[in-house]
Tab-separated table of C-alpha atoms in Angstrom:
chain	number	residue	atom	x	y	z
A	21	MET	CA	0.000	0.000	0.000
A	22	ASP	CA	1.334	3.440	-0.973
A	23	THR	CA	1.512	5.168	2.409
A	24	SER	CA	2.665	8.457	0.899
A	25	LEU	CA	-0.625	8.846	-0.997
A	26	ILE	CA	-2.590	7.973	2.118
A	27	SER	CA	-0.643	10.632	4.015
A	28	LYS	CA	-1.489	13.185	1.337
A	29	LEU	CA	-5.177	12.287	1.675
A	30	GLU	CA	-4.985	13.072	5.357
A	31	ALA	CA	-3.035	16.317	4.860
A	32	SER	CA	-4.848	19.644	5.134
A	33	ASP	CA	-3.843	20.802	1.652
A	34	SER	CA	-2.897	18.370	-1.092
A	35	VAL	CA	-3.792	20.109	-4.360
A	36	GLY	CA	-2.673	18.031	-7.331
A	37	ILE	CA	-3.261	14.711	-5.586
A	38	SER	CA	-5.851	13.568	-8.143
A	39	SER	CA	-3.273	12.947	-10.865
A	40	LEU	CA	-1.144	10.942	-8.412
A	41	PHE	CA	-4.076	8.638	-7.670
A	42	SER	CA	-4.844	8.218	-11.360
A	43	HIS	CA	-1.259	7.186	-11.974
A	44	HIS	CA	-1.181	4.824	-8.999
A	45	LEU	CA	-4.393	3.057	-10.068
A	46	ARG	CA	-3.606	2.987	-13.798
A	47	SER	CA	-3.499	-0.838	-13.791
A	48	PHE	CA	-7.297	-0.896	-13.491
A	49	SER	CA	-7.552	0.509	-17.013
A	50	ASP	CA	-6.198	-2.841	-18.259
A	51	LEU	CA	-9.107	-4.591	-16.564
A	52	LYS	CA	-11.547	-2.119	-18.085
A	53	ASN	CA	-10.134	-2.745	-21.561
A	54	LEU	CA	-10.233	-6.490	-21.012
A	55	LYS	CA	-13.947	-6.337	-20.170
A	56	LYS	CA	-14.535	-4.891	-23.641
A	57	THR	CA	-12.630	-7.719	-25.356
A	58	LYS	CA	-14.645	-10.412	-27.137
A	59	LYS	CA	-11.935	-13.087	-27.158
A	60	ALA	CA	-12.855	-16.552	-25.916
A	61	THR	CA	-10.219	-16.360	-23.192
A	62	ALA	CA	-11.257	-12.869	-22.063
A	63	SER	CA	-13.429	-14.091	-19.196
A	64	LYS	CA	-10.654	-16.169	-17.635
A	65	ASP	CA	-8.116	-13.414	-18.162
A	66	GLU	CA	-10.514	-10.921	-16.628
A	67	GLN	CA	-11.024	-13.051	-13.526
A	68	SER	CA	-7.298	-13.596	-13.165
A	69	LEU	CA	-6.477	-9.901	-13.496
A	70	ALA	CA	-9.303	-8.899	-11.137
A	71	ARG	CA	-7.977	-11.359	-8.553
A	72	SER	CA	-4.469	-9.941	-8.886
A	73	LEU	CA	-5.659	-6.324	-8.626
A	74	ALA	CA	-7.803	-7.113	-5.597
A	75	LYS	CA	-4.827	-8.680	-3.851
A	76	SER	CA	-2.596	-5.697	-4.635
A	77	PHE	CA	-4.939	-2.744	-4.206
A	78	LEU	CA	-7.856	-3.702	-1.942
A	79	PRO	CA	-6.199	-2.501	1.305
A	80	PHE	CA	-5.279	0.793	-0.385
A	81	LEU	CA	-8.807	1.284	-1.750
A	82	ASN	CA	-10.428	0.456	1.584
A	83	THR	CA	-8.181	2.877	3.458
A	84	SER	CA	-8.769	5.637	0.906
A	85	LEU	CA	-12.539	5.096	0.972
A	86	SER	CA	-12.444	5.352	4.733
A	87	ILE	CA	-10.556	8.667	4.783
A	88	ILE	CA	-12.180	10.558	1.883
A	89	PRO	CA	-15.819	10.693	3.110
A	90	LYS	CA	-14.727	11.723	6.594
A	91	ARG	CA	-12.833	14.681	5.164
A	92	LEU	CA	-15.558	15.696	2.710
A	93	ALA	CA	-18.333	15.420	5.298
A	94	GLU	CA	-17.446	18.800	6.843
A	95	PRO	CA	-16.998	21.443	4.115
A	96	SER	CA	-16.323	24.203	6.647
A	97	LYS	CA	-13.197	22.390	7.864
A	98	PHE	CA	-12.020	21.433	4.401
A	99	GLY	CA	-9.548	23.237	2.182
A	100	SER	CA	-10.244	25.014	-1.092
A	101	GLU	CA	-13.030	24.303	-3.568
A	102	GLN	CA	-10.420	23.063	-6.032
A	103	LEU	CA	-9.200	20.496	-3.533
A	104	ALA	CA	-12.790	19.324	-3.007
A	105	VAL	CA	-13.157	18.784	-6.762
A	106	GLU	CA	-10.017	16.645	-6.709
A	107	PHE	CA	-11.229	14.644	-3.728
A	108	PHE	CA	-14.537	13.870	-5.440
A	109	ASP	CA	-12.640	12.776	-8.556
A	110	ILE	CA	-10.507	10.478	-6.402
A	111	TYR	CA	-13.629	9.234	-4.616
A	112	ARG	CA	-15.255	8.228	-7.917
A	113	LEU	CA	-12.048	6.634	-9.177
A	114	CYS	CA	-11.653	4.510	-6.042
A	115	LEU	CA	-15.291	3.418	-6.187
A	116	ASP	CA	-14.995	2.497	-9.859
A	117	CYS	CA	-11.880	0.464	-9.096
A	118	LEU	CA	-13.586	-1.266	-6.185
A	119	GLU	CA	-16.602	-2.105	-8.329
A	120	SER	CA	-14.402	-3.574	-11.067
A	121	ILE	CA	-12.998	-6.150	-8.612
A	122	SER	CA	-16.242	-6.691	-6.651
A	123	SER	CA	-16.561	-10.227	-8.045
A	124	GLN	CA	-13.489	-11.136	-5.986
A	125	LEU	CA	-14.803	-9.696	-2.735
A	126	ASP	CA	-16.491	-11.634	0.025
A	127	CYS	CA	-19.149	-9.057	0.845
A	128	LYS	CA	-22.902	-8.475	0.820
A	129	PRO	CA	-24.675	-7.606	-2.427
A	130	HIS	CA	-24.823	-3.883	-3.193
A	131	THR	CA	-21.852	-3.142	-0.910
A	132	VAL	CA	-20.228	-0.932	-3.537
A	133	GLN	CA	-23.521	0.862	-4.205
A	134	ALA	CA	-23.847	1.503	-0.482
A	135	GLN	CA	-20.396	3.104	-0.656
A	136	ARG	CA	-21.646	5.253	-3.526
A	137	VAL	CA	-24.590	6.368	-1.397
A	138	ARG	CA	-22.058	7.597	1.128
A	139	MET	CA	-20.434	9.667	-1.609
A	140	VAL	CA	-23.853	11.075	-2.537
A	141	HIS	CA	-24.249	12.283	1.048
A	142	CYS	CA	-20.902	14.049	0.732
A	143	LEU	CA	-22.124	15.726	-2.460
A	144	GLU	CA	-25.191	16.863	-0.521
A	145	ALA	CA	-22.982	18.317	2.195
A	146	TRP	CA	-21.254	20.396	-0.491
A	147	ALA	CA	-24.606	21.412	-2.049
A	148	ARG	CA	-23.582	19.799	-5.334
A	149	TRP	CA	-27.187	18.910	-6.081
A	150	LYS	CA	-26.921	18.160	-9.792
A	151	GLU	CA	-24.031	15.757	-9.227
A	152	ALA	CA	-25.868	14.138	-6.319
A	153	LYS	CA	-28.945	13.648	-8.510
A	154	GLU	CA	-26.964	12.160	-11.394
A	155	GLU	CA	-25.050	9.810	-9.105
A	156	SER	CA	-28.268	8.754	-7.349
A	157	LEU	CA	-29.949	7.907	-10.636
A	158	ARG	CA	-26.922	5.826	-11.649
A	159	ILE	CA	-27.119	3.927	-8.369
A	160	LEU	CA	-30.819	3.220	-8.876
A	161	GLU	CA	-30.173	2.024	-12.406
A	162	SER	CA	-27.425	-0.289	-11.179
A	163	VAL	CA	-29.526	-1.658	-8.326
A	164	SER	CA	-32.578	-2.130	-10.539
A	165	SER	CA	-30.663	-3.932	-13.272
A	166	GLY	CA	-29.116	-6.277	-10.728
A	167	ALA	CA	-32.250	-6.910	-8.667
A	168	LYS	CA	-33.966	-10.270	-8.896
A	169	SER	CA	-37.418	-8.742	-9.288
A	170	ALA	CA	-38.014	-7.172	-12.647
A	171	LYS	CA	-39.260	-3.646	-13.045
A	172	SER	CA	-41.772	-2.357	-15.554
A	173	LYS	CA	-40.851	0.056	-18.320
A	174	ARG	CA	-42.303	2.944	-16.332
A	175	SER	CA	-40.752	1.970	-13.001
A	176	LEU	CA	-37.656	3.530	-11.535
A	177	LEU	CA	-37.287	1.110	-8.623
A	178	PRO	CA	-37.164	-2.678	-8.438
A	179	VAL	CA	-40.337	-4.346	-7.214
A	180	ILE	CA	-40.263	-6.121	-3.867
A	181	GLY	CA	-40.585	-9.867	-4.325
A	182	ASP	CA	-43.133	-12.112	-2.654
A	183	GLY	CA	-40.602	-13.314	-0.120
A	184	SER	CA	-38.912	-11.332	2.619
A	185	ALA	CA	-37.276	-8.226	1.203
A	186	ASP	CA	-33.586	-7.471	1.636
A	187	LYS	CA	-33.485	-4.841	4.396
A	188	SER	CA	-30.074	-3.524	3.370
A	189	LEU	CA	-31.317	-3.091	-0.192
A	190	GLY	CA	-34.460	-1.424	1.137
A	191	LEU	CA	-32.412	1.066	3.129
A	192	LEU	CA	-30.225	1.827	0.108
A	193	ILE	CA	-33.239	2.417	-2.157
A	194	VAL	CA	-35.101	4.591	0.347
A	195	GLU	CA	-32.002	6.685	1.040
A	196	ILE	CA	-31.567	7.346	-2.673
A	197	VAL	CA	-35.250	8.201	-3.149
A	198	VAL	CA	-35.123	10.659	-0.256
A	199	THR	CA	-31.933	12.152	-1.693
A	200	LEU	CA	-33.526	12.644	-5.122
A	201	VAL	CA	-36.511	14.408	-3.550
A	202	LYS	CA	-34.094	16.570	-1.575
A	203	CYS	CA	-32.138	17.388	-4.731
A	204	ALA	CA	-35.335	18.467	-6.492
A	205	SER	CA	-36.190	20.828	-3.648
A	206	MET	CA	-32.708	22.217	-2.993
A	207	ASP	CA	-31.578	22.546	-6.596
A	208	GLN	CA	-34.902	24.277	-7.321
A	209	SER	CA	-35.296	22.595	-10.662
A	210	LYS	CA	-37.936	24.288	-12.775
A	211	GLY	CA	-38.571	21.295	-15.015
A	212	CYS	CA	-41.875	19.448	-14.770
A	213	GLU	CA	-40.033	16.217	-15.553
A	214	ASP	CA	-38.068	16.348	-12.295
A	215	PHE	CA	-41.274	16.734	-10.292
A	216	ARG	CA	-42.984	13.914	-12.198
A	217	ARG	CA	-40.018	11.679	-11.403
A	218	VAL	CA	-40.326	12.599	-7.725
A	219	LEU	CA	-43.998	11.562	-7.740
A	220	LEU	CA	-43.158	8.218	-9.313
A	221	LEU	CA	-40.292	7.619	-6.885
A	222	VAL	CA	-42.447	8.350	-3.842
A	223	GLU	CA	-45.168	6.024	-5.099
A	224	GLU	CA	-42.755	3.170	-5.800
A	225	ALA	CA	-40.801	3.671	-2.567
A	226	ARG	CA	-43.787	3.079	-0.261
A	227	PRO	CA	-43.381	-0.718	-0.045
A	228	TRP	CA	-39.634	-0.270	0.483
A	229	PHE	CA	-40.286	2.056	3.423
A	230	ARG	CA	-42.165	-0.793	5.103
A	231	VAL	CA	-38.992	-2.888	5.056
A	232	LEU	CA	-37.234	-0.450	7.394
A	233	ASP	CA	-37.205	-0.628	11.167
A	234	ALA	CA	-39.318	1.948	13.014
A	235	ASN	CA	-36.509	4.366	13.890
A	236	THR	CA	-35.012	4.392	10.402
A	237	TYR	CA	-38.465	4.768	8.863
A	238	GLU	CA	-39.267	7.763	11.042
A	239	LYS	CA	-35.945	9.462	10.358
A	240	LEU	CA	-36.030	9.062	6.566
A	241	HIS	CA	-39.758	9.691	6.211
A	242	ARG	CA	-39.419	12.959	8.121
A	243	VAL	CA	-36.776	14.134	5.641
A	244	LEU	CA	-38.927	12.963	2.721
A	245	VAL	CA	-41.964	14.877	3.987
A	246	SER	CA	-39.918	18.009	4.613
A	247	HIS	CA	-38.535	18.143	1.079
A	248	LEU	CA	-41.807	17.124	-0.552
A	249	GLY	CA	-43.307	20.118	1.205
A	250	ARG	CA	-40.529	22.352	-0.055
A	251	CYS	CA	-41.072	21.096	-3.620
A	252	THR	CA	-44.806	21.732	-3.312
A	253	LEU	CA	-44.268	25.309	-2.186
A	254	LEU	CA	-41.857	25.843	-5.078
A	255	ILE	CA	-44.475	24.538	-7.515
A	256	PHE	CA	-47.106	26.960	-6.236
A	257	GLY	CA	-44.746	29.785	-5.389
A	258	GLU	CA	-41.565	30.685	-7.207
A	259	PHE	CA	-42.086	28.489	-10.255
A	260	THR	CA	-45.886	28.501	-10.550
A	261	ILE	CA	-46.032	25.304	-12.611
A	262	VAL	CA	-48.800	25.777	-15.170
A	263	ASP	CA	-49.630	22.073	-15.387
A	264	ASP	CA	-52.553	21.977	-12.955
A	265	ASP	CA	-52.780	18.175	-12.992
A	266	LEU	CA	-49.127	17.865	-11.986
A	267	ALA	CA	-49.508	20.558	-9.325
A	268	ARG	CA	-52.630	18.861	-7.937
A	269	ASP	CA	-51.067	15.375	-7.905
A	270	PHE	CA	-47.898	16.638	-6.258
A	271	CYS	CA	-49.836	18.495	-3.605
A	272	PHE	CA	-52.065	15.533	-2.738
A	273	THR	CA	-49.020	13.248	-2.577
A	274	THR	CA	-47.350	15.638	-0.142
A	275	ILE	CA	-50.491	15.961	1.974
A	276	GLY	CA	-50.838	12.180	2.044
A	277	GLU	CA	-47.262	11.687	3.222
A	278	HIS	CA	-47.729	14.391	5.861
A	279	ALA	CA	-50.796	12.546	7.136
A	280	LYS	CA	-48.795	9.298	7.436
A	281	SER	CA	-45.920	10.962	9.254
A	282	ILE	CA	-45.392	9.731	12.796
A	283	THR	CA	-44.568	13.251	13.948
A	284	LYS	CA	-47.262	15.635	12.715
A	285	ASP	CA	-45.966	18.753	14.458
A	286	GLN	CA	-45.100	20.449	11.146
A	287	MET	CA	-48.339	19.584	9.379
A	288	TYR	CA	-50.254	22.751	10.233
A	289	LYS	CA	-47.283	25.002	9.508
A	290	PHE	CA	-46.985	23.448	6.072
A	291	ALA	CA	-50.739	23.697	5.487
A	292	ARG	CA	-50.688	27.404	6.337
A	293	ARG	CA	-47.794	28.093	3.958
A	294	LEU	CA	-49.433	26.046	1.211
A	295	CYS	CA	-52.739	27.874	1.580
A	296	SER	CA	-50.888	31.188	1.448
A	297	SER	CA	-49.306	30.146	-1.864
A	298	LEU	CA	-52.678	29.015	-3.210
A	299	PHE	CA	-54.362	32.322	-2.467
A	300	ALA	CA	-51.591	34.099	-4.367
A	301	LEU	CA	-52.602	32.291	-7.574
A	302	GLN	CA	-54.748	33.928	-10.219
A	303	ASP	CA	-58.530	33.464	-10.084
A	304	SER	CA	-58.296	31.678	-13.429
A	305	ARG	CA	-57.010	28.692	-11.444
A	306	SER	CA	-59.911	28.735	-8.988
A	307	ALA	CA	-60.725	25.056	-9.624
A	308	LEU	CA	-57.188	24.081	-8.601
A	309	ILE	CA	-57.297	26.363	-5.552
A	310	THR	CA	-60.623	24.883	-4.442
A	311	ASP	CA	-59.575	21.254	-4.950
A	312	ILE	CA	-56.404	21.646	-2.926
A	313	LEU	CA	-57.989	23.686	-0.131
A	314	ILE	CA	-60.609	20.969	0.271
A	315	GLY	CA	-57.908	18.290	0.157
A	316	VAL	CA	-55.880	20.045	2.853
A	317	MET	CA	-58.896	20.472	5.128
A	318	ASP	CA	-60.031	16.879	4.637
A	319	SER	CA	-56.604	15.542	5.508
A	320	LEU	CA	-56.298	17.700	8.609
A	321	ALA	CA	-59.853	16.957	9.701
A	322	HIS	CA	-59.224	13.238	9.380
A	323	ASP	CA	-56.215	13.637	11.634
A	324	GLY	CA	-58.282	15.809	13.964
A	325	LYS	CA	-60.814	13.034	14.516
A	326	VAL	CA	-58.113	11.071	16.274
A	327	GLN	CA	-56.629	13.975	18.237
A	328	ILE	CA	-59.495	16.451	18.507
A	329	GLU	CA	-58.394	17.581	21.962
A	330	ILE	CA	-54.878	18.298	20.701
A	331	ASN	CA	-55.160	20.080	17.375
A	332	ALA	CA	-58.757	21.272	17.033
A	333	MET	CA	-57.750	24.874	17.702
A	334	GLU	CA	-55.039	24.733	15.050
A	335	PHE	CA	-57.624	23.539	12.558
A	336	VAL	CA	-60.006	26.364	13.482
A	337	GLU	CA	-57.183	28.895	13.073
A	338	LEU	CA	-56.411	27.545	9.596
A	339	VAL	CA	-60.099	27.717	8.662
A	340	ALA	CA	-60.218	31.324	9.893
A	341	TYR	CA	-57.191	32.186	7.768
A	342	CYS	CA	-58.671	30.557	4.665
A	343	ALA	CA	-62.097	32.109	5.204
A	344	ASN	CA	-60.588	35.592	5.355
A	345	LYS	CA	-58.467	34.999	2.261
A	346	CYS	CA	-61.447	33.608	0.336
A	347	GLN	CA	-63.116	37.016	0.504
A	348	ALA	CA	-60.632	38.301	-2.065
A	349	LYS	CA	-61.192	35.350	-4.415
A	350	SER	CA	-64.064	34.296	-6.660
A	351	PRO	CA	-67.605	33.620	-5.349
A	352	ASP	CA	-67.311	29.988	-6.438
A	353	ILE	CA	-64.373	29.391	-4.085
A	354	CYS	CA	-66.331	30.859	-1.153
A	355	ASN	CA	-69.318	28.665	-1.962
A	356	ALA	CA	-67.310	25.451	-2.396
A	357	ILE	CA	-65.312	25.909	0.810
A	358	GLY	CA	-68.429	26.928	2.761
A	359	VAL	CA	-70.316	23.825	1.626
A	360	HIS	CA	-67.367	21.591	2.452
A	361	LEU	CA	-66.882	23.072	5.915
A	362	ASN	CA	-70.476	22.108	6.663
A	363	LYS	CA	-69.649	18.532	5.624
A	364	ILE	CA	-66.614	18.472	7.900
A	365	ALA	CA	-68.724	19.851	10.754
A	366	ASP	CA	-71.220	17.023	10.162
A	367	ASP	CA	-68.394	14.529	10.729
A	368	PHE	CA	-67.747	16.069	14.153
A	369	ASN	CA	-71.381	16.417	15.144
A	370	GLN	CA	-71.013	14.152	18.181
A	371	VAL	CA	-67.992	16.011	19.564
A	372	LYS	CA	-69.066	17.766	22.774
A	373	THR	CA	-67.132	20.963	22.146
A	374	PRO	CA	-68.039	24.067	20.120
A	375	PHE	CA	-65.555	22.940	17.467
A	376	CYS	CA	-68.100	21.945	14.821
A	377	LEU	CA	-70.354	24.918	15.665
A	378	ILE	CA	-67.519	27.382	15.042
A	379	LEU	CA	-66.785	25.628	11.749
A	380	ARG	CA	-70.423	26.162	10.799
A	381	VAL	CA	-70.133	29.885	11.576
A	382	TYR	CA	-67.320	30.148	9.044
A	383	ALA	CA	-69.308	28.002	6.608
A	384	LYS	CA	-72.303	30.351	6.878
A	385	GLY	CA	-69.992	33.331	6.544
A	386	LEU	CA	-68.470	31.932	3.359
A	387	LEU	CA	-71.882	31.163	1.892
A	388	PHE	CA	-72.978	34.706	2.714
A	389	MET	CA	-69.810	36.025	1.045
A	390	HIS	CA	-70.692	33.911	-1.986
A	391	PHE	CA	-74.034	35.720	-2.267
A	392	LYS	CA	-72.406	39.076	-1.639
A	393	LEU	CA	-69.629	38.626	-4.206
A	394	LYS	CA	-72.042	37.318	-6.833
A	395	SER	CA	-74.322	40.257	-6.171
A	396	ARG	CA	-71.391	42.629	-6.582
A	397	CYS	CA	-70.388	40.962	-9.854
A	398	ASN	CA	-73.945	41.205	-11.179
A	399	ASP	CA	-74.413	44.836	-10.042
A	400	ARG	CA	-76.744	44.810	-7.047
A	401	THR	CA	-78.773	47.772	-8.319
A	402	SER	CA	-79.724	46.112	-11.587
A	403	SER	CA	-80.379	42.741	-9.954
A	404	GLY	CA	-83.006	43.797	-7.423
A	405	GLY	CA	-80.966	45.784	-4.927
A	406	VAL	CA	-80.273	45.039	-1.293
A	407	ILE	CA	-83.860	43.932	-0.615
A	408	LYS	CA	-83.604	41.037	-3.058
A	409	PHE	CA	-80.119	40.268	-1.768
A	410	LEU	CA	-81.422	39.970	1.800
A	411	CYS	CA	-84.336	37.835	0.633
A	412	ASP	CA	-81.932	35.494	-1.161
A	413	SER	CA	-79.820	35.282	2.006
A	414	ALA	CA	-82.779	34.573	4.297
A	415	ASP	CA	-81.980	30.906	4.948
A	416	ILE	CA	-78.323	31.610	5.666
A	417	LEU	CA	-79.160	34.398	8.120
A	418	LYS	CA	-81.875	32.370	9.879
A	419	ASN	CA	-79.591	29.350	10.264
A	420	LEU	CA	-76.801	31.617	11.443
A	421	SER	CA	-78.920	33.138	14.208
A	422	CYS	CA	-79.870	29.638	15.367
A	423	LEU	CA	-76.235	28.588	15.291
A	424	LEU	CA	-75.139	31.584	17.357
A	425	CYS	CA	-77.811	30.867	19.928
A	426	SER	CA	-76.371	27.371	20.335
A	427	LEU	CA	-72.896	28.800	20.809
A	428	GLY	CA	-74.250	31.457	23.159
A	429	SER	CA	-75.834	28.699	25.217
A	430	TYR	CA	-72.532	26.818	25.370
A	431	PHE	CA	-70.650	29.866	26.621
A	432	HIS	CA	-73.600	31.283	28.629
A	433	VAL	CA	-73.530	34.455	26.557
A	434	GLY	CA	-76.400	36.342	24.928
A	435	CYS	CA	-79.589	34.388	24.307
A	436	GLN	CA	-78.640	31.424	26.467
A	437	ASN	CA	-80.795	32.681	29.318
A	438	SER	CA	-83.957	32.493	27.280
A	439	CYS	CA	-82.843	29.280	25.563
A	440	ALA	CA	-82.268	27.652	28.906
A	441	SER	CA	-85.586	28.845	30.286
A	442	SER	CA	-87.903	26.118	31.483
A	443	SER	CA	-90.931	27.714	29.881
A	444	ASP	CA	-91.373	28.249	26.169
A	445	ASP	CA	-93.589	31.232	26.973
A	446	PHE	CA	-90.482	33.263	27.778
A	447	LYS	CA	-88.617	32.336	24.622
A	448	ASP	CA	-88.532	34.788	21.780
A	449	ALA	CA	-88.939	33.696	18.173
A	450	ILE	CA	-85.228	33.247	17.599
A	451	CYS	CA	-84.759	31.090	20.690
A	452	LEU	CA	-87.693	28.905	19.672
A	453	LEU	CA	-85.848	28.289	16.435
A	454	CYS	CA	-82.649	27.566	18.359
A	455	SER	CA	-84.099	24.951	20.689
A	456	PRO	CA	-83.795	21.923	18.382
A	457	CYS	CA	-80.336	23.052	17.318
A	458	ILE	CA	-79.189	23.316	20.924
A	459	SER	CA	-80.648	19.941	21.800
A	460	HIS	CA	-79.056	18.293	18.779
A	461	ASN	CA	-75.574	19.548	19.612
A	462	GLU	CA	-75.920	19.242	23.389
A	463	ALA	CA	-74.967	22.882	23.558
A	464	ARG	CA	-76.507	23.395	26.979
A	465	THR	CA	-73.488	21.716	28.533
A	466	ARG	CA	-71.757	23.997	30.992
A	467	TRP	CA	-68.644	25.760	29.851
A	468	ASN	CA	-66.120	23.568	31.615
A	469	HIS	CA	-63.961	22.421	28.723
A	470	LYS	CA	-60.246	22.799	29.387
A	471	ASP	CA	-59.895	24.778	26.158
A	472	GLY	CA	-62.944	26.898	26.935
A	473	LYS	CA	-61.109	30.229	26.870
A	474	ALA	CA	-59.383	29.381	23.598
A	475	TYR	CA	-62.697	28.342	22.057
A	476	LEU	CA	-64.315	31.562	23.262
A	477	MET	CA	-61.643	33.650	21.557
A	478	SER	CA	-62.008	31.572	18.392
A	479	TYR	CA	-65.749	32.151	18.533
A	480	LEU	CA	-65.163	35.888	18.882
A	481	THR	CA	-62.885	35.810	15.831
A	482	ALA	CA	-65.526	33.906	13.861
A	483	LEU	CA	-68.175	36.423	14.899
A	484	LYS	CA	-65.965	39.273	13.753
A	485	TYR	CA	-65.552	37.531	10.404
A	486	ILE	CA	-69.305	37.347	9.820
A	487	CYS	CA	-70.174	40.704	11.417
A	488	LEU	CA	-67.903	42.838	9.242
A	489	PRO	CA	-69.682	42.148	5.924
A	490	LEU	CA	-73.087	42.346	7.638
A	491	ALA	CA	-72.304	45.715	9.211
A	492	GLU	CA	-70.856	46.952	5.926
A	493	LEU	CA	-74.023	45.895	4.108
A	494	VAL	CA	-76.349	47.628	6.567
A	495	ASN	CA	-74.283	50.825	6.671
A	496	SER	CA	-73.838	51.110	2.914
A	497	GLU	CA	-77.455	50.307	2.055
A	498	LYS	CA	-79.288	51.805	5.052
A	499	LYS	CA	-81.165	54.347	2.934
A	500	GLU	CA	-82.754	51.698	0.718
A	501	ILE	CA	-83.411	49.458	3.718
A	502	ILE	CA	-85.220	52.202	5.647
A	503	ILE	CA	-87.275	53.890	2.938
A	504	GLY	CA	-87.593	51.097	0.381
A	505	SER	CA	-91.143	50.130	-0.514
A	506	GLU	CA	-90.344	46.464	0.127
A	507	ALA	CA	-88.368	46.997	3.329
A	508	ALA	CA	-91.001	45.204	5.417
A	509	ALA	CA	-90.266	42.035	3.468
A	510	VAL	CA	-86.809	41.786	5.032
A	511	SER	CA	-87.667	42.631	8.628
A	512	SER	CA	-86.951	39.035	9.654
A	513	GLN	CA	-83.540	39.134	7.980
A	514	LEU	CA	-82.730	42.424	9.697
A	515	SER	CA	-83.666	40.846	13.031
A	516	ASP	CA	-81.315	37.974	12.282
A	517	ILE	CA	-78.524	40.422	11.487
A	518	GLN	CA	-79.193	42.214	14.764
A	519	VAL	CA	-78.899	38.898	16.628
A	520	VAL	CA	-75.481	38.362	15.068
A	521	LEU	CA	-74.261	41.861	15.888
A	522	ASP	CA	-75.643	41.666	19.441
A	523	GLN	CA	-73.922	38.331	19.945
A	524	PHE	CA	-70.602	39.835	18.885
A	525	CYS	CA	-71.015	42.656	21.411
A	526	ASP	CA	-71.976	40.213	24.176
A	527	VAL	CA	-69.062	37.860	23.503
A	528	PHE	CA	-66.631	40.755	23.168
A	529	THR	CA	-67.737	42.081	26.579
A	530	PHE	CA	-67.757	38.613	28.145
A	531	SER	CA	-64.237	37.821	26.918
A	532	LYS	CA	-62.703	40.812	28.678
């Protein structure tokens, strides 16, 4: 073994060392040339030469491959960029030499490819994303071509066989898949093809993830989810990929992997950032915006069913954010999200907290905004004015007043006194309407929930959301409302609006 070259590898500055290694390992070029020969004796000659090279150079290669990754792993402590380039050249040369004599080694399958994965991690440490991607794809191609299970024309990964899968191979494949996703996010590739490849890799890697032990799975899946999220935000943010089908598929894949993650602490942060990117899109992509908003809420709500006491407030906060942002978008988005929030609230109907009731407040608010925005688009004056608008909104306002009475009863604010009265004679018309709603949701329960204060503040925020457009409507159209010939026709709706505004004042006072 050439100890002088090993010493140079360990030295702090050894510029020019690459050519020395190439010269020292020049004998391997004979083996490479022999592999290309078609002579009948080539196979025997190849085996003989490989055996001789392994005997002469294996200790040197092993020592070099032990030193190089340790030095490259910490760029801040390394020398110049030029020296790093030389070290990576040496790294590749040593790996190629090792692979050429692998038939003579007593080692596990894919040992050399596992060494190459280690080099890929060094490339990552140096932010050499394109090289890391290219090397990773070569590793996958090598592993797939050598795997027992065939792969389809479309596949990038080998298929797990019916028997027990090779755990070391599974780890190698998953590491490379995670690296390729990371490269796509860090290199900020703008090509749709890179993102399509990521989708295919994630899909095909799922059975390989199941081969891993729990700790390794959690560690690698966390990295996968993080960089899938970064890719998704790039698609909807900086790059604004115009292929809506690709954007939708990528987003749903990311949401699905987030939902499967063992640690879900980042899920709501990602959802908030994703929704922010969605609302920045043009209204011409309203169908995409709606589909993904619904997908995000469904995924989070499904998670919330399991941990309602833990993350219900986070879900309400996200809904509040989306509801406010929807006001600046098209009426169709408001309507679709409002309808879907009602469906989600139905799923939580048996939960004995005001969670689903607050969701319904936002749902009613969004449906009201749908009417308001459509009316604005159609020119309210030419389409019957505010009187017709209030008539069209009658059901929403009536249901809203009932809903607020239920919430008031839960928090003992506003109309709960009359709702809780033992005699119907003392109940006003609104409270009579509320009674079945209160009974259905068991809203008469005393306010003793551990998150009661947080729910109260969320309720106040929801009330503010619905009160602002109502107050704006009344103030801007008060002349027509007061002196209009058909004003009497909307007296019930005006009473409902007053209930909402009164409830806001009561809750605001009560929360102080």
